[in-house]
Amino acid sequence: NAGVMQNPRHLVRRRGQEARLRCSPMKGHSHVYWYRQLPEEGLKFMVYLQKENIIDESGMPKERFSAEFPKEGPSILRIQQVVRGDSAAYFCASLKGPGETQYFGPGTRLLVL
Amino acid sequence: GNSVTQMEGPVTLSEEAFLTINCTYTATGYPSLFWYVQYPGEGLQLLLKATKADDKGSNKGFEATYRKETTSFHLEKGSVQVSDSAVYFCALATNAGGTSYGKLTFGQGTILTVHP
């Protein structure tokens, strides 16, 4: 059973470009969390999704950030018009259902030049 | 709101030394508590967990006891190895229902380096 997959592992963008981060959950998992880890900090919750549904987006910045988890395919975290402060590691975690153990992917390290 | 505070790092130990990483929390209700480990360039792996007061989580020689009276969940290992070098995160998740159920709140992480 493959683990949680994230791609790309590393992403470099210039200010103003768009970043798309993908997360493929473990087989049988229909829920996904996204977290952001700023340099030398712990992970901070961003958004919680179920297939075709946003459950909790209270951790998402109000502008430029969006997330989706379609019926088919990976979950996508999209950052429009990136700024240097968006440079961070973005982790997703998948789980079977609410309150179940979260299994983390290896992360995408975004660098904004 | 929920919060987790870990002891400041980094922590540097010699092989076979005793390890303690302190973790205290603030939460509404009765959360579940976790320790995650992050090896360089990798994602987080669940190390151990405890879901109610006085529970002891254990795995790979690591232990932590859920202390409700002191709101703590300190991580301990009797004899560390070089391969234990990693970043350790304490975290909690609320057990109440609603949209925040299961959402993890993390401490800032503690870097552990073990020398031969």
CSV table of C-alpha atoms in Angstrom, one decimal:
chain,number,residue,atom,x,y,z
A,1,ASN,CA,0.0,0.0,0.0
A,2,ALA,CA,1.7,3.1,-1.2
A,3,GLY,CA,2.0,6.0,1.2
A,4,VAL,CA,0.8,9.6,0.7
A,5,MET,CA,2.4,11.0,-2.4
A,6,GLN,CA,3.1,14.7,-2.9
A,7,ASN,CA,4.5,16.3,-6.0
A,8,PRO,CA,6.6,18.1,-6.8
A,9,ARG,CA,9.0,17.6,-3.9
A,10,HIS,CA,10.6,20.9,-4.7
A,11,LEU,CA,9.2,23.9,-6.5
A,12,VAL,CA,10.8,27.2,-7.4
A,13,ARG,CA,8.7,30.1,-8.5
A,14,ARG,CA,9.3,33.8,-9.1
A,15,ARG,CA,7.1,36.4,-7.4
A,16,GLY,CA,3.8,36.7,-9.1
A,17,GLN,CA,3.7,33.2,-10.5
A,18,GLU,CA,1.3,30.5,-9.6
A,19,ALA,CA,2.2,27.4,-7.5
A,20,ARG,CA,0.2,24.1,-7.7
A,21,LEU,CA,0.9,21.5,-5.1
A,22,ARG,CA,-0.5,18.0,-5.5
A,23,CYS,CA,-1.3,15.4,-2.8
A,24,SER,CA,-2.4,11.8,-3.6
A,25,PRO,CA,-3.8,10.2,-0.5
A,26,MET,CA,-3.3,6.6,0.6
A,27,LYS,CA,-5.7,4.1,-0.9
A,28,GLY,CA,-9.0,4.1,0.8
A,29,HIS,CA,-8.5,7.5,2.3
A,30,SER,CA,-11.1,10.1,1.4
A,31,HIS,CA,-10.0,13.0,3.8
A,32,VAL,CA,-7.0,15.3,3.4
A,33,TYR,CA,-5.4,17.9,5.6
A,34,TRP,CA,-2.9,20.5,4.4
A,35,TYR,CA,-0.4,22.1,6.7
A,36,ARG,CA,2.3,24.7,6.2
A,37,GLN,CA,5.7,24.7,7.9
A,38,LEU,CA,7.5,28.0,7.9
A,39,PRO,CA,11.3,27.8,8.5
A,40,GLU,CA,12.2,26.7,12.0
A,41,GLU,CA,8.5,26.5,13.0
A,42,GLY,CA,6.0,23.8,13.6
A,43,LEU,CA,3.3,22.9,11.2
A,44,LYS,CA,0.2,25.1,11.0
A,45,PHE,CA,-3.2,23.8,9.9
A,46,MET,CA,-4.4,25.3,6.6
A,47,VAL,CA,-7.4,23.3,5.3
A,48,TYR,CA,-9.3,20.1,5.8
A,49,LEU,CA,-11.0,18.5,2.8
A,50,GLN,CA,-13.2,15.6,2.0
A,51,LYS,CA,-13.7,14.5,-1.6
A,52,GLU,CA,-15.6,17.3,-3.3
A,53,ASN,CA,-16.1,19.1,-0.1
A,54,ILE,CA,-14.2,21.7,2.0
A,55,ILE,CA,-14.8,20.8,5.7
A,56,ASP,CA,-12.7,23.5,7.4
A,57,GLU,CA,-10.7,26.3,5.7
A,58,SER,CA,-10.1,28.4,8.8
A,59,GLY,CA,-6.3,28.2,8.5
A,60,MET,CA,-6.2,29.4,4.9
A,61,PRO,CA,-5.1,32.9,4.1
A,62,LYS,CA,-8.0,34.9,2.9
A,63,GLU,CA,-6.5,35.8,-0.5
A,64,ARG,CA,-4.5,33.9,-3.2
A,65,PHE,CA,-4.8,30.4,-1.6
A,66,SER,CA,-7.4,27.8,-2.6
A,67,ALA,CA,-7.7,24.1,-2.2
A,68,GLU,CA,-9.7,21.3,-3.8
A,69,PHE,CA,-10.1,17.6,-3.6
A,70,PRO,CA,-12.1,16.4,-6.6
A,71,LYS,CA,-13.9,13.1,-6.9
A,72,GLU,CA,-11.1,11.7,-9.1
A,73,GLY,CA,-7.5,12.7,-8.8
A,74,PRO,CA,-5.3,14.3,-6.2
A,75,SER,CA,-6.0,17.1,-3.9
A,76,ILE,CA,-4.6,20.4,-5.1
A,77,LEU,CA,-3.3,23.4,-3.1
A,78,ARG,CA,-3.1,26.4,-5.3
A,79,ILE,CA,-1.3,29.6,-4.5
A,80,GLN,CA,-1.7,32.5,-6.9
A,81,GLN,CA,0.7,35.4,-7.3
A,82,VAL,CA,3.2,34.0,-4.9
A,83,VAL,CA,5.3,36.2,-2.6
A,84,ARG,CA,8.5,35.5,-0.8
A,85,GLY,CA,6.6,34.9,2.4
A,86,ASP,CA,5.0,31.9,0.8
A,87,SER,CA,8.3,30.0,0.9
A,88,ALA,CA,7.7,27.1,3.1
A,89,ALA,CA,7.3,23.3,3.2
A,90,TYR,CA,3.7,22.3,2.5
A,91,PHE,CA,2.6,18.9,3.9
A,92,CYS,CA,-0.6,17.0,3.3
A,93,ALA,CA,-1.9,14.2,5.5
A,94,SER,CA,-4.6,11.7,4.5
A,95,LEU,CA,-6.9,9.7,6.7
A,96,LYS,CA,-9.8,7.4,6.3
A,97,GLY,CA,-12.3,9.5,8.2
A,98,PRO,CA,-12.7,12.2,10.9
A,99,GLY,CA,-10.6,11.6,13.9
A,100,GLU,CA,-8.6,8.8,12.4
A,101,THR,CA,-4.8,8.7,12.3
A,102,GLN,CA,-3.2,11.2,9.8
A,103,TYR,CA,-0.5,9.8,7.5
A,104,PHE,CA,1.8,12.5,6.2
A,105,GLY,CA,3.3,12.9,2.8
A,106,PRO,CA,7.0,13.9,2.3
A,107,GLY,CA,6.0,17.5,1.6
A,108,THR,CA,6.6,20.1,-1.2
A,109,ARG,CA,9.3,22.6,-0.5
A,110,LEU,CA,8.3,25.9,-2.2
A,111,LEU,CA,10.9,28.5,-2.8
A,112,VAL,CA,9.8,31.9,-4.1
A,113,LEU,CA,12.6,34.0,-5.6
B,1,GLY,CA,-7.8,28.1,21.6
B,2,ASN,CA,-5.5,25.1,21.5
B,3,SER,CA,-1.7,25.5,21.8
B,4,VAL,CA,1.3,23.3,22.3
B,5,THR,CA,4.6,24.3,23.9
B,6,GLN,CA,7.8,22.3,23.5
B,7,MET,CA,11.1,22.8,25.2
B,8,GLU,CA,13.6,24.9,23.3
B,9,GLY,CA,16.2,23.0,21.2
B,10,PRO,CA,18.4,22.0,19.8
B,11,VAL,CA,19.2,19.0,22.0
B,12,THR,CA,22.6,17.3,21.6
B,13,LEU,CA,23.3,14.0,23.4
B,14,SER,CA,25.8,11.2,23.3
B,15,GLU,CA,24.7,7.8,22.2
B,16,GLU,CA,23.1,5.8,25.1
B,17,ALA,CA,22.2,9.0,27.0
B,18,PHE,CA,18.7,9.5,28.5
B,19,LEU,CA,16.4,11.7,26.6
B,20,THR,CA,13.5,14.0,27.8
B,21,ILE,CA,11.7,16.5,25.6
B,22,ASN,CA,9.1,18.5,27.5
B,23,CYS,CA,5.7,19.2,26.1
B,24,THR,CA,2.8,21.1,27.7
B,25,TYR,CA,-0.5,22.0,26.1
B,26,THR,CA,-3.6,24.1,26.4
B,27,ALA,CA,-6.8,22.8,25.1
B,28,THR,CA,-10.5,22.9,25.5
B,29,GLY,CA,-12.0,19.6,26.5
B,30,TYR,CA,-9.9,16.4,26.5
B,31,PRO,CA,-7.6,16.2,23.5
B,32,SER,CA,-5.7,13.3,22.1
B,33,LEU,CA,-1.9,13.8,22.3
B,34,PHE,CA,0.8,12.8,19.8
B,35,TRP,CA,4.5,12.8,19.2
B,36,TYR,CA,5.6,12.9,15.5
B,37,VAL,CA,9.2,12.5,14.2
B,38,GLN,CA,10.6,14.1,11.1
B,39,TYR,CA,13.8,12.8,9.5
B,40,PRO,CA,15.7,15.1,7.2
B,41,GLY,CA,13.9,15.8,3.9
B,42,GLU,CA,11.0,13.6,4.9
B,43,GLY,CA,7.4,14.0,6.1
B,44,LEU,CA,6.2,13.5,9.6
B,45,GLN,CA,5.8,10.0,11.0
B,46,LEU,CA,3.6,9.2,14.0
B,47,LEU,CA,5.8,8.0,16.8
B,48,LEU,CA,3.3,7.4,19.5
B,49,LYS,CA,-0.1,8.7,20.9
B,50,ALA,CA,-2.3,8.7,23.9
B,51,THR,CA,-6.0,9.4,23.8
B,52,LYS,CA,-7.0,9.8,27.4
B,53,ALA,CA,-5.6,10.9,30.8
B,54,ASP,CA,-2.9,8.5,32.3
B,55,ASP,CA,-2.5,6.6,29.0
B,56,LYS,CA,1.0,5.8,28.1
B,57,GLY,CA,2.0,5.8,24.5
B,58,SER,CA,5.1,3.8,23.5
B,59,ASN,CA,7.0,2.9,20.4
B,60,LYS,CA,10.7,2.1,19.5
B,61,GLY,CA,11.8,2.6,23.1
B,62,PHE,CA,10.1,6.0,23.3
B,63,GLU,CA,7.4,6.7,25.9
B,64,ALA,CA,5.1,9.5,26.9
B,65,THR,CA,2.4,9.7,29.5
B,66,TYR,CA,-0.7,11.8,29.2
B,67,ARG,CA,-0.8,13.9,32.4
B,68,LYS,CA,-4.0,15.8,32.7
B,69,GLU,CA,-3.2,17.4,36.0
B,70,THR,CA,0.0,19.0,34.7
B,71,THR,CA,-1.3,19.3,31.0
B,72,SER,CA,1.9,17.6,29.9
B,73,PHE,CA,3.0,14.8,27.5
B,74,HIS,CA,6.8,14.6,27.9
B,75,LEU,CA,8.8,12.3,25.6
B,76,GLU,CA,11.4,10.0,27.1
B,77,LYS,CA,13.8,7.4,25.9
B,78,GLY,CA,16.2,5.6,28.2
B,79,SER,CA,19.1,5.1,25.7
B,80,VAL,CA,19.2,7.1,22.5
B,81,GLN,CA,20.9,6.0,19.2
B,82,VAL,CA,22.5,8.0,16.4
B,83,SER,CA,19.6,7.0,14.3
B,84,ASP,CA,17.2,8.9,16.6
B,85,SER,CA,18.6,12.2,15.3
B,86,ALA,CA,15.6,14.0,13.9
B,87,VAL,CA,13.1,16.7,14.7
B,88,TYR,CA,10.4,15.8,17.2
B,89,PHE,CA,7.0,17.4,17.3
B,90,CYS,CA,4.4,17.3,20.0
B,91,ALA,CA,0.8,17.7,18.8
B,92,LEU,CA,-2.8,17.6,20.0
B,93,ALA,CA,-6.1,17.0,18.4
B,94,THR,CA,-9.5,17.8,19.8
B,95,ASN,CA,-11.9,15.0,20.4
B,96,ALA,CA,-15.1,17.0,20.2
B,97,GLY,CA,-17.3,16.8,17.1
B,98,GLY,CA,-17.5,19.5,14.5
B,99,THR,CA,-15.2,20.7,11.8
B,100,SER,CA,-12.2,21.0,14.1
B,101,TYR,CA,-12.4,17.3,15.1
B,102,GLY,CA,-9.0,15.7,14.5
B,103,LYS,CA,-7.2,18.8,13.4
B,104,LEU,CA,-3.7,18.7,14.7
B,105,THR,CA,-2.1,21.6,16.6
B,106,PHE,CA,1.7,21.3,16.7
B,107,GLY,CA,4.5,22.6,18.9
B,108,GLN,CA,7.4,24.3,17.3
B,109,GLY,CA,9.6,21.1,17.1
B,110,THR,CA,12.8,20.1,18.9
B,111,ILE,CA,15.9,19.2,17.0
B,112,LEU,CA,17.7,16.2,18.5
B,113,THR,CA,21.2,15.3,17.5
B,114,VAL,CA,22.9,12.2,18.9
B,115,HIS,CA,26.6,11.8,18.6
B,116,PRO,CA,28.4,8.4,18.6
